[in-house]
Coordinates of C-alpha atoms in Angstrom, one line a residue:
X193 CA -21.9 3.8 4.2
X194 CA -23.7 7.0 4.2
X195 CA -21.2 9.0 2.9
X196 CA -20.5 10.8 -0.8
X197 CA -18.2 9.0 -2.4
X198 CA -15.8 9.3 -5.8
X199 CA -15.6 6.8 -8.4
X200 CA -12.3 6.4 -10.3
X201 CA -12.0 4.0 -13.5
X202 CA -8.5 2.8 -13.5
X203 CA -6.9 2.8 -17.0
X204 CA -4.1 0.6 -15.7
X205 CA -2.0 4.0 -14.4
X206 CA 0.9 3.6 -11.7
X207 CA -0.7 6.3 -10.3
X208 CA -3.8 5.6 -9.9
X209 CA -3.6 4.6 -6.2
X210 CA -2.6 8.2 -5.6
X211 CA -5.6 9.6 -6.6
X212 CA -7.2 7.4 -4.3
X213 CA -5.3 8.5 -1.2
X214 CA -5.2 12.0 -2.1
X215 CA -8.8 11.9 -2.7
X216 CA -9.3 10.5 1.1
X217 CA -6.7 12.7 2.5
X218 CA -9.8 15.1 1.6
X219 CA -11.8 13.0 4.2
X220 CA -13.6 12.0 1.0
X221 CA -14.2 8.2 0.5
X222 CA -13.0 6.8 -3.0
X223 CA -13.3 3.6 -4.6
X224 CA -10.8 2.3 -7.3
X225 CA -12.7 0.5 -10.3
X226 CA -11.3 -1.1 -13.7
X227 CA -12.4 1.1 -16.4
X228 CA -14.5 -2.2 -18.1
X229 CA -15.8 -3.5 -14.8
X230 CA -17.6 0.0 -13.5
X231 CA -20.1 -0.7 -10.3
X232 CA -23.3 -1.4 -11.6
X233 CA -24.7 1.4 -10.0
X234 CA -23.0 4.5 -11.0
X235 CA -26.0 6.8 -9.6
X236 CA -24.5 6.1 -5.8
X237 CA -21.2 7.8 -6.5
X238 CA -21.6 11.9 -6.4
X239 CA -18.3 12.2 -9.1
X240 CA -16.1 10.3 -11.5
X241 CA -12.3 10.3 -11.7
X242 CA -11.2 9.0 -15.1
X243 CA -7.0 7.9 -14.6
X244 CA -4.1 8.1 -16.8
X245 CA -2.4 4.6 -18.3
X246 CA 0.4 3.5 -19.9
X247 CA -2.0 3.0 -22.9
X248 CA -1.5 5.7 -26.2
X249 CA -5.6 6.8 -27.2
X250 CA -4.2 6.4 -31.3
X251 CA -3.2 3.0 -30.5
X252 CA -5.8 0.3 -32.5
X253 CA -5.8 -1.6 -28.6
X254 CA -6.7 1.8 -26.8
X255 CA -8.9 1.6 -24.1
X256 CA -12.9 2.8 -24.8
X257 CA -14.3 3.2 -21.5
X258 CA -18.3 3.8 -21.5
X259 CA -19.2 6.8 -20.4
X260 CA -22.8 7.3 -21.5
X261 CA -23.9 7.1 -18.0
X262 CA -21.7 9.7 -16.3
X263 CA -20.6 12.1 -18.9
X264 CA -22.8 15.1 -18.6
X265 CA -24.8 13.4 -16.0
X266 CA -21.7 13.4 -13.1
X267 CA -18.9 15.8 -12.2
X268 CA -15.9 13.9 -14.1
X269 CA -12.5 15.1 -14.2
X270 CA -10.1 13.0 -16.8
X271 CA -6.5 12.7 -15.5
X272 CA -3.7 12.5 -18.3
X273 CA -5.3 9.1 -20.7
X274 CA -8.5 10.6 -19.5
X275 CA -8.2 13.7 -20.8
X276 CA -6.7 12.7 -24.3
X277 CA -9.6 10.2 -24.6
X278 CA -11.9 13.4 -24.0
X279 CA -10.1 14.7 -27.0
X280 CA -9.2 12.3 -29.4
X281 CA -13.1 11.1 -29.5
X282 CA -14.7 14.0 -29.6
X283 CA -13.4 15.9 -31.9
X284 CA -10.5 16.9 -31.0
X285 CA -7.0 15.5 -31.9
X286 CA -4.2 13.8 -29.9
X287 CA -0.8 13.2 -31.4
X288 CA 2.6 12.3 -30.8
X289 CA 4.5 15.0 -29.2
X290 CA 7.5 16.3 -30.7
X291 CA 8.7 16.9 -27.0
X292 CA 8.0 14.3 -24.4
X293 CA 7.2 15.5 -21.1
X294 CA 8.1 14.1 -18.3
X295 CA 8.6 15.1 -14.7
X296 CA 8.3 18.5 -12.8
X297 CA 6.6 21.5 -15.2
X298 CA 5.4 25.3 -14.8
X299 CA 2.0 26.6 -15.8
X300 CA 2.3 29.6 -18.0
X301 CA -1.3 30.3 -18.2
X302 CA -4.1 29.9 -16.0
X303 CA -7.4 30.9 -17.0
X304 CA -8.6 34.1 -14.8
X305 CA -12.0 33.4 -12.6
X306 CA -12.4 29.9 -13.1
X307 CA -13.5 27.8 -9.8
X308 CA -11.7 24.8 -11.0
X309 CA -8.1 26.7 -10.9
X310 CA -8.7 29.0 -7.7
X311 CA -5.6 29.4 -5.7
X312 CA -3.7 28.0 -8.5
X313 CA -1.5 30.3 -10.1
X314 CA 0.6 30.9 -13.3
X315 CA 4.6 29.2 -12.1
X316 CA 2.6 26.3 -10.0
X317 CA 4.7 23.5 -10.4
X318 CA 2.7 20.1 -12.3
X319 CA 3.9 16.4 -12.8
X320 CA 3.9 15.5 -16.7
X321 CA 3.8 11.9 -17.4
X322 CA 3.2 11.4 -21.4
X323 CA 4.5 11.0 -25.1
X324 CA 1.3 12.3 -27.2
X325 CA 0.0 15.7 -26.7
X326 CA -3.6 17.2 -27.3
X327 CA -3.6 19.3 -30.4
X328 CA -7.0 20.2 -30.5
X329 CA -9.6 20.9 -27.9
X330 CA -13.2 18.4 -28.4
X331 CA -16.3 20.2 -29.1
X332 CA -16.9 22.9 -26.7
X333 CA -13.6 22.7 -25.0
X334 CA -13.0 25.9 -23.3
X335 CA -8.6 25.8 -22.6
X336 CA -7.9 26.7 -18.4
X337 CA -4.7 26.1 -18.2
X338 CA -0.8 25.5 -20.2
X339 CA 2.8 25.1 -19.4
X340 CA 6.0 25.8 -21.6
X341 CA 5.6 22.9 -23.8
X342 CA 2.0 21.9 -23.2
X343 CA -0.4 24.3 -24.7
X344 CA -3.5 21.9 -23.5
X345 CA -2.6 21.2 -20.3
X346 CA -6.3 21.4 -18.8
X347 CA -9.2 22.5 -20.3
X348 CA -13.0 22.1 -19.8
X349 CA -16.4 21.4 -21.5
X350 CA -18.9 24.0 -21.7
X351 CA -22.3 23.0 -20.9
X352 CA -21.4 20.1 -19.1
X353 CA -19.4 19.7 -15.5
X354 CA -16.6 18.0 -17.3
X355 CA -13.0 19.3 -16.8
X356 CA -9.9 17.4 -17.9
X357 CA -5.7 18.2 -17.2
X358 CA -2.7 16.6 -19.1
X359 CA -1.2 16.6 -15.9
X360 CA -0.8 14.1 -12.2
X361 CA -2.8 16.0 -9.7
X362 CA -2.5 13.2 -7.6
X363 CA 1.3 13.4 -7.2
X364 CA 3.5 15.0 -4.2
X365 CA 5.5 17.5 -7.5
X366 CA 2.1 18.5 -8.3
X367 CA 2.6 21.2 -5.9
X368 CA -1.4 22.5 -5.9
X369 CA -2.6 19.0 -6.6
X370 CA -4.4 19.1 -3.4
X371 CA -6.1 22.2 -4.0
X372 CA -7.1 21.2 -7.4
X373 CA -9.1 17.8 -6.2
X374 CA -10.6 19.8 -3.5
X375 CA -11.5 22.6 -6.2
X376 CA -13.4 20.1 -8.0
X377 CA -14.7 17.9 -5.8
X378 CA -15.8 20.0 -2.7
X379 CA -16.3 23.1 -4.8
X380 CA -18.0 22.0 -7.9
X381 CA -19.2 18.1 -7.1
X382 CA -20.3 19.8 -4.0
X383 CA -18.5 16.3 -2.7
X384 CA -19.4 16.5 1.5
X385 CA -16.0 15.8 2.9
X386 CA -16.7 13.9 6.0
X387 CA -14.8 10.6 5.7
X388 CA -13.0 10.4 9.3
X389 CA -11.5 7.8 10.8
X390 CA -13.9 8.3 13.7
X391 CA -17.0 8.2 11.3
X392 CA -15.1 4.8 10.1
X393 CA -14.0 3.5 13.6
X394 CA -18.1 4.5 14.1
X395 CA -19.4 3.0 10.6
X396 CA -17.7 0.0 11.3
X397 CA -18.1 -1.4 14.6
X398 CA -22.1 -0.8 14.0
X399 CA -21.7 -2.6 10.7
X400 CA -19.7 -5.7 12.4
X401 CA -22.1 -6.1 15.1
X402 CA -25.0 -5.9 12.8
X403 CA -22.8 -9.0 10.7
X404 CA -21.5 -11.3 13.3
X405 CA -24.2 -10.9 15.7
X406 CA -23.4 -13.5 18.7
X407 CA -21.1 -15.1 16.5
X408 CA -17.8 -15.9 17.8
X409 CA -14.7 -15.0 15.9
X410 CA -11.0 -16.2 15.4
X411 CA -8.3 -13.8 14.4
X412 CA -4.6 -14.5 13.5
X413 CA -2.4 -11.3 14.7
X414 CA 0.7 -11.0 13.5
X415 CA 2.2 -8.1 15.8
X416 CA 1.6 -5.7 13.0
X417 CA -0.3 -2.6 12.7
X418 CA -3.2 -4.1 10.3
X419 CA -4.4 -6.9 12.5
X420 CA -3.7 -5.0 15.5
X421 CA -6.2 -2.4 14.1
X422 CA -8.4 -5.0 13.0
X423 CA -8.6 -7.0 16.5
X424 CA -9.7 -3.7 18.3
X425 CA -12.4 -2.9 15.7
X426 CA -13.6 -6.4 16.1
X427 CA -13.5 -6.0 20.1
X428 CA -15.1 -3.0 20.4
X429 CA -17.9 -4.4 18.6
X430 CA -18.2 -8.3 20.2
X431 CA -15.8 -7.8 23.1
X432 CA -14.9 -11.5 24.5
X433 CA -16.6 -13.1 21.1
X434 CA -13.3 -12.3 19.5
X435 CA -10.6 -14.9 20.1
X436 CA -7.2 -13.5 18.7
X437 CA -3.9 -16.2 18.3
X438 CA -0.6 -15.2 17.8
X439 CA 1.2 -18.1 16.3
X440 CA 5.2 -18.1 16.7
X441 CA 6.5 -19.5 13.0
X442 CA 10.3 -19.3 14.6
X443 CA 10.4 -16.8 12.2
X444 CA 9.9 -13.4 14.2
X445 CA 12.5 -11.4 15.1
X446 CA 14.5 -11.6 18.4
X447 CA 12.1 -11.9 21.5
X448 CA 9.2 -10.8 19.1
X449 CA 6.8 -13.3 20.6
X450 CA 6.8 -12.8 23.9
X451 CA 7.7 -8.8 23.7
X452 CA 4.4 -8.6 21.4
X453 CA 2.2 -10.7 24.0
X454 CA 3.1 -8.9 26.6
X455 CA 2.5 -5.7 24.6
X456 CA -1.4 -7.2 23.6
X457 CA -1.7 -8.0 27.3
X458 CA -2.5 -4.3 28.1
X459 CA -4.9 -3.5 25.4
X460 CA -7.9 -6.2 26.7
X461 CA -7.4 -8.2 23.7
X462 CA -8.4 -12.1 24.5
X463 CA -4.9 -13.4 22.9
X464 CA -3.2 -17.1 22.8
X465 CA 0.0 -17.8 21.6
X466 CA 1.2 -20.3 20.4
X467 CA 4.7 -21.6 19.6
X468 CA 4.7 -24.1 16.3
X469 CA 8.2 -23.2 15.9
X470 CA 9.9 -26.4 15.3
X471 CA 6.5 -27.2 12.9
X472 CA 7.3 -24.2 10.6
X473 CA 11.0 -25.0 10.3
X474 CA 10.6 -28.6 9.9
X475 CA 7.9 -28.2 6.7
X476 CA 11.1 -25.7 5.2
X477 CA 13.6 -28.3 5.5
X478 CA 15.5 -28.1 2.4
X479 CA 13.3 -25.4 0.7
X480 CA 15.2 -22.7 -0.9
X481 CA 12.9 -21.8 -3.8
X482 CA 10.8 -18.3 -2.5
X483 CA 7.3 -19.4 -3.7
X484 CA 8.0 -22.8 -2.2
X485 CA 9.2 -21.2 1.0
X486 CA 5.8 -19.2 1.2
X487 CA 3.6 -21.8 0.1
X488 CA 4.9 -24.1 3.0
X489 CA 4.6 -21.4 5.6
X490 CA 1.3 -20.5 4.3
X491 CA 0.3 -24.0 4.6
X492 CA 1.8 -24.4 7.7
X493 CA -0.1 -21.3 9.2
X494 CA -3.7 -22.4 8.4
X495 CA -2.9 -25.9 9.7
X496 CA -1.5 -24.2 12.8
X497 CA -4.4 -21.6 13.2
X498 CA -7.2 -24.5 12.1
X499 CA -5.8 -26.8 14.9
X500 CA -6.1 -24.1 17.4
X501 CA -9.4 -22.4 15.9
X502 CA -10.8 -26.5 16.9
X503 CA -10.5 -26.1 20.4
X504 CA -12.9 -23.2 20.4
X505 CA -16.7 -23.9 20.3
X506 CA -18.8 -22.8 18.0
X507 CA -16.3 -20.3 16.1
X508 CA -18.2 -19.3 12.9
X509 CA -16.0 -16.5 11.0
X510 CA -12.2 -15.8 10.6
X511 CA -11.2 -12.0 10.7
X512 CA -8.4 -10.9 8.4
X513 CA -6.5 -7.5 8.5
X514 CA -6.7 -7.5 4.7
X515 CA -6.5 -3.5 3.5
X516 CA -7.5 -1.9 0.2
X517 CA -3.9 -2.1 -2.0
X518 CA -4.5 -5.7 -1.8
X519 CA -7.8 -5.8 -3.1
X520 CA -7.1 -3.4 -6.0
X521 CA -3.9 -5.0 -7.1
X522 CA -5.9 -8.3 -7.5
X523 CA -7.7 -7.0 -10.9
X524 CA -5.9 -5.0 -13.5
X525 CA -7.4 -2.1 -15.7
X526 CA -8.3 -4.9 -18.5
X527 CA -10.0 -6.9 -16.3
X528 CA -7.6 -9.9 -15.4
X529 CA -5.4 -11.1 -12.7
X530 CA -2.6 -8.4 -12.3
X531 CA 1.3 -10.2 -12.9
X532 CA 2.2 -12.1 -9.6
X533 CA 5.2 -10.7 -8.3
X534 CA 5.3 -12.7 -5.3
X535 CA 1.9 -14.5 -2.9
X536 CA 0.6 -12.9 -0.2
X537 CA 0.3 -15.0 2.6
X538 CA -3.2 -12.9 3.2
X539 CA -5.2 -13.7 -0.1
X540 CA -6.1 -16.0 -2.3
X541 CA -9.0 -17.8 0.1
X542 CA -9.0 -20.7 2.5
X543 CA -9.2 -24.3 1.7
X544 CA -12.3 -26.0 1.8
X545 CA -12.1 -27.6 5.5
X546 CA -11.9 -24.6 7.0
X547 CA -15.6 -24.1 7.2
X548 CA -15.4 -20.2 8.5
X549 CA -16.9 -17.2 6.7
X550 CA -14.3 -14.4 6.1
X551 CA -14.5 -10.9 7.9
X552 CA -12.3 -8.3 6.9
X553 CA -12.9 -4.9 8.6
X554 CA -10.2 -2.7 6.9
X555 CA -11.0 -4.1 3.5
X556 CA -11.8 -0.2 2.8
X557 CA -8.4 1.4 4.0
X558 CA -4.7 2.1 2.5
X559 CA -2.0 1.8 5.1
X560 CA -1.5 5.3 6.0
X561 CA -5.8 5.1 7.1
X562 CA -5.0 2.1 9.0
X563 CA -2.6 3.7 10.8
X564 CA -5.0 7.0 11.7
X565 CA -7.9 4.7 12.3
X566 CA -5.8 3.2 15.3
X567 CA -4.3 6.5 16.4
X568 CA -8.1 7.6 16.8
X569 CA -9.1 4.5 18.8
X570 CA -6.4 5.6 21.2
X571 CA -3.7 2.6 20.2
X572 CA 0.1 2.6 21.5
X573 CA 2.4 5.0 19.1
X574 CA 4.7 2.4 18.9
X575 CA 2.8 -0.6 17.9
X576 CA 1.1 2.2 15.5
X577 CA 4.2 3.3 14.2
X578 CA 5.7 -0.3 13.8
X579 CA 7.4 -1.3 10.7
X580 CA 5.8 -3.1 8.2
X581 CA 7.4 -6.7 8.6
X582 CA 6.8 -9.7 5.8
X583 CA 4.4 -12.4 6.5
X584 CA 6.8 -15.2 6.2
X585 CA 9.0 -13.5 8.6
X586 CA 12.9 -14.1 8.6
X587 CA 12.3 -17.1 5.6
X588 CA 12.6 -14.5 3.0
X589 CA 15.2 -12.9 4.8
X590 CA 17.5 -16.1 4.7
X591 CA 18.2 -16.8 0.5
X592 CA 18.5 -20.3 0.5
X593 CA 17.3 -23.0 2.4
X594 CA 16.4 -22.7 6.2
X595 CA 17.9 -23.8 9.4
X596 CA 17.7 -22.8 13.2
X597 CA 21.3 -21.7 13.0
X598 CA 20.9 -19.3 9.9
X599 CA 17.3 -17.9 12.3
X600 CA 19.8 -17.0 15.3
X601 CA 22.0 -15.8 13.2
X602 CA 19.7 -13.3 11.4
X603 CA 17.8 -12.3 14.5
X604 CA 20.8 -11.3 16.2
X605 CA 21.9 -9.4 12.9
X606 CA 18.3 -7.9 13.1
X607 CA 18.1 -6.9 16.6
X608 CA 21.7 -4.9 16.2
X609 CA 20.3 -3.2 13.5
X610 CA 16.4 -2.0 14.7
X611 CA 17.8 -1.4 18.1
X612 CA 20.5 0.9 16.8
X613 CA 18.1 2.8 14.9
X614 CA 15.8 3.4 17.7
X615 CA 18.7 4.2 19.7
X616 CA 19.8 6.6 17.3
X617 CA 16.7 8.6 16.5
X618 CA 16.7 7.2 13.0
X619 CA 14.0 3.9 13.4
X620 CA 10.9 6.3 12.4
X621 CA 12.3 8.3 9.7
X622 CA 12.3 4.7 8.1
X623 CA 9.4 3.4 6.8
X624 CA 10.9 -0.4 7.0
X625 CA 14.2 -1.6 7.5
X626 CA 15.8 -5.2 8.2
X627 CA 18.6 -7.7 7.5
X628 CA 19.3 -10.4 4.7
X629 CA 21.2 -13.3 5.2
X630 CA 23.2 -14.0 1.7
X631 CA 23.8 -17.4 0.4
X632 CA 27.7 -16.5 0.2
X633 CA 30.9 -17.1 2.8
X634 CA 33.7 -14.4 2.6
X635 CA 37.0 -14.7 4.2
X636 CA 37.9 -12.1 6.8
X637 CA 40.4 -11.5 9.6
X638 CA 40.0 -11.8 12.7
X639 CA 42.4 -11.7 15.7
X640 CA 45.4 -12.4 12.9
X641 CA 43.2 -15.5 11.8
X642 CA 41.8 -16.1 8.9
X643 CA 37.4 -16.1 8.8
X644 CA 34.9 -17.7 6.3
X645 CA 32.0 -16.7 7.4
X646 CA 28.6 -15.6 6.5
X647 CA 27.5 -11.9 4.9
X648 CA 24.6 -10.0 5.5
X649 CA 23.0 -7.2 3.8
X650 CA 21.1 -4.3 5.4
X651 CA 17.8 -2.9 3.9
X652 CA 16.3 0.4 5.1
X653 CA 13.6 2.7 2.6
X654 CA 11.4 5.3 2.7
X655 CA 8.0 4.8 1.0
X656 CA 3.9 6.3 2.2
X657 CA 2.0 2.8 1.7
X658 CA 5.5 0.0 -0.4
X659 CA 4.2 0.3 -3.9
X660 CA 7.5 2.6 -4.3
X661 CA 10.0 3.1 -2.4
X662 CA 13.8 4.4 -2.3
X663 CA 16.5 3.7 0.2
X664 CA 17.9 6.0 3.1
X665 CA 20.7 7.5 3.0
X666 CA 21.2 6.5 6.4
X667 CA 24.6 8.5 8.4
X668 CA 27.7 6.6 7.8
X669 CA 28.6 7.2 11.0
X670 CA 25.5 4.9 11.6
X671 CA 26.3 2.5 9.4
X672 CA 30.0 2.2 10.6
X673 CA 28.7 1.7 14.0
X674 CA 25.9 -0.7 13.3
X675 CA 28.5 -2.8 11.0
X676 CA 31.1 -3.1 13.8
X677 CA 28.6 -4.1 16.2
X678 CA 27.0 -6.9 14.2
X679 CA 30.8 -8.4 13.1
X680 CA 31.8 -8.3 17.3
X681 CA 28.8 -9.3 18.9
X682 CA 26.9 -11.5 15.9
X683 CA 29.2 -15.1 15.7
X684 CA 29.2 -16.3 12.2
X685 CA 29.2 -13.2 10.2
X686 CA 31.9 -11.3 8.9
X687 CA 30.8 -8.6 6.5
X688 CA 28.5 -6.2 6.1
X689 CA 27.0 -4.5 2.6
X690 CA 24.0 -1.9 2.8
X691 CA 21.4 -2.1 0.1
X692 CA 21.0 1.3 -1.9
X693 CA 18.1 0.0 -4.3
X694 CA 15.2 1.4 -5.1
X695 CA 11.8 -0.2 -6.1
X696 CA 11.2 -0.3 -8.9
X697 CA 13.1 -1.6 -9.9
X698 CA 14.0 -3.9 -7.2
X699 CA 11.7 -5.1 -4.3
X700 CA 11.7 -3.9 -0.7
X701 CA 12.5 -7.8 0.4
X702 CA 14.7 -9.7 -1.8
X703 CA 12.6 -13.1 -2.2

């Protein structure tokens, strides 16, 4: 990749990712990094971004990043932890602050004639996120900026391109975040922003052909955007070498198989599908556990795929539509395996009999680039602007145990519910949105009868790339509708709840 790119050592912040994207949204390419596992070859990146963390600098277990090979030798800005550590071990002194500080704040001084700050003025609004404070500057620490409560809120070091701030840049409440990054890293770095998505769409196809060669390759797509994206990158670059299968786990939403091979039909893609739904359902007989439920669909899916990856010759690589967020979240700041919240049915490897090298051409991209990447290569707007659906499908949708009545059940549920909110206007002001099937009966009335029957639950939130989200505060008139619809025209179900959760602290999907 010829291209300038930004280092950022991750001190284990929530944030962190942020920077990332807000760096790129500067069509400048970054690359995430635990703090104690830096790239061996710091002289390729043209800047360093040092994070926050949840981590205090006076604690005995504080993180001691080594910097002797970029401080004073690279542009480096310190974020929040980064700019504390600046302090606290170089002569300057962080304590605990007798008023935390978190959320939305003012600057009340801005230092006049400094490139770091231009366009920012005194009243721009800044994200705080800590407990300690900076009392004192380090050696040759020049103050830039304050707020209210925060008296070092940014501040530089003479004599070397250093600059640090107390505050999230990287944040949407940072209202001149934005301008700050591009301050320093277009302005100062001298950082050449020209990271495109048709320099990538470019970069990459010359890079795959250059890999694969003659080689042919197999490619599970799911219907969704990432292997959608990834299957035209891969045929632009070895056209009828690429051999795509859409397998139907009986766990896609109403007419979802056939709708989406009708839809590939029309972009040249060399797709076969393949319906394995009795397969899926028969190895989640009985299953109700989550994991267990993902494991045997997982399971399932590579025996499917390696059967059907058999009757092709000569097939020497397996492309996945693996993107960045599940890369990064695979190593935490101290080095180890990040807490497993649930599997993801794209990681973790293959098993040993499927002799096929792994290709994975949006390794380098967040959802929001895959996305862009697709709209430059000319892609459908509504495949693009898809929702994000779960790799096990409608299993993690049912809680409990799986059967091909509880499926019906839920794809009908499903289809009321996406095909009212397109109908209404409403299905792309949601970033994702679905139906759960509870493991509870309810009595109900119906026609002067009495009903036990099943209750479902419907999930809607807004969120830039799922690592937060909130729920929409969708129109009851919406919600009325959509209920009355599902309890008429859906047999078997009888109520209706809507999910007004955020994550965190819940999930997006339940299981």
């Amino acid at each position: 990749m010829q291209h300038d790119k930004v280092l950022i050592l991750d001190f284990g912040s929530q944030y962190t990712q942020l920077i990332a994207r807000r760096v790129r949204e500067l069509n400048i390419y970054s690359e995430i990094h635990p703090f104690n596992k830096p790239p061996k070859n710091v002289d390729d990146y043209k800047a360093v971004i040092l994070s926050g963390s949840p981590m205090s600098v006076r604690s005995e277990d504080a993180f001691h990043p080594d910097l002797s090979e970029i401080r004073g030798k690279k542009p480096m800005l310190a974020v929040c932890y980064g700019a504390q550590y600046l302090a606290h071990f170089s002569g300057g002194e962080v304590a605990e602050s007798n008023t935390r500080e978190y959320g939305r704040a003012n600057l009340s001084f801005v230092e006049d004639n400094e490139a770091f700050l231009e366009g920012i003025q005194v009243g721009s609004q800044v994200w705080m996120s800590h407990s300690d404070t900076i009392k004192q500057l380090p050696e040759n620490g020049k103050l830039l900026a304050s707020t209210h409560d925060v008296q070092n809120a940014a501040y530089k070091i003479e004599g070397e391109t250093t600059y640090a701030i107390q505050f999230h840049p990287e944040v949407y409440h940072s209202t001149d975040g934005k301008q700050l990054l591009e301050n320093f890293l277009v302005n100062i770095a001298n950082v050449n922003p020209d990271w495109t998505p048709n320099a990538f769409v470019q970069e990459t196809v010359d890079d795959l052909q250059a890999k694969l060669g003659g080689d042919k390759v197999v490619l599970g797509l799911s219907g969704g955007v990432d292997s959608s994206v990834a299957a035209m990158l891969l045929h632009k670059a070895i056209g009828k070498n690429l051999y795509c299968i859409f397998v139907n786990n009986g766990l896609l939403r109403k007419n979802e198989f056939t709708d989406v091979l009708e839809q590939y039909k029309g972009m040249g893609l060399n797709v076969k599908g393949v319906d394995a739904s009795a397969r899926f359902l028969d190895a989640l007989a009985g299953l109700s556990d989550p994991e267990l439920k993902r494991k045997a669909i997982g399971k399932t899916f590579i025996e499917v795929f390696d059967d059907e990856a058999h009757l092709i010759q000569d097939v020497k690589w397996l492309a996945q539509g693996t993107i960045y967020p599940d890369v990064i979240e695979s190593v935490s700041a101290t080095g180890g395996p990040s807490a497993t919240i649930k599997s993801h049915h794209n990681v973790g490897g293959l098993p040993d009999y499927m002799k096929l090298q792994i290709v994975e051409p949006l390794r380098a991209l967040f959802k929001d680039e895959v996305r862009r990447v697709g709209a430059s290569m000319d892609m459908d707007k509504d495949l693009l602007g898809r929702h994000p659906f779960p790799g096990p499908g409608l299993a993690i949708r049912i809680l409990g145990d799986i059967t091909a009545e509880k499926v019906q059940i839920l794809q009908d549920v499903d289809a009321v519910f996406i095909n009212g909110l397109r109908e209404s206007g409403l299905y792309d002001k949601v970033w994702q949105a679905g139906a759960i099937l509870l493991p509870v009966n309810s009595v109900g009335v119906m026609g002067d009868e009495r009903t036990y029957e099943k209750c479902v639950a419907l999930r809607a939130v807004e969120s830039t790339d799922g690592m937060t989200a909130d729920w929409v505060n969708l129109p009851y008139e919406f919600l009325q509708k959509t209920s009355n619809d599902i309890i008429n025209k859906v047999k078997g179900v009888n109520r209706v709840v809507y999910d007004i959760s955020s994550k965190p602290p819940a999930t997006i999907e339940w299981e």
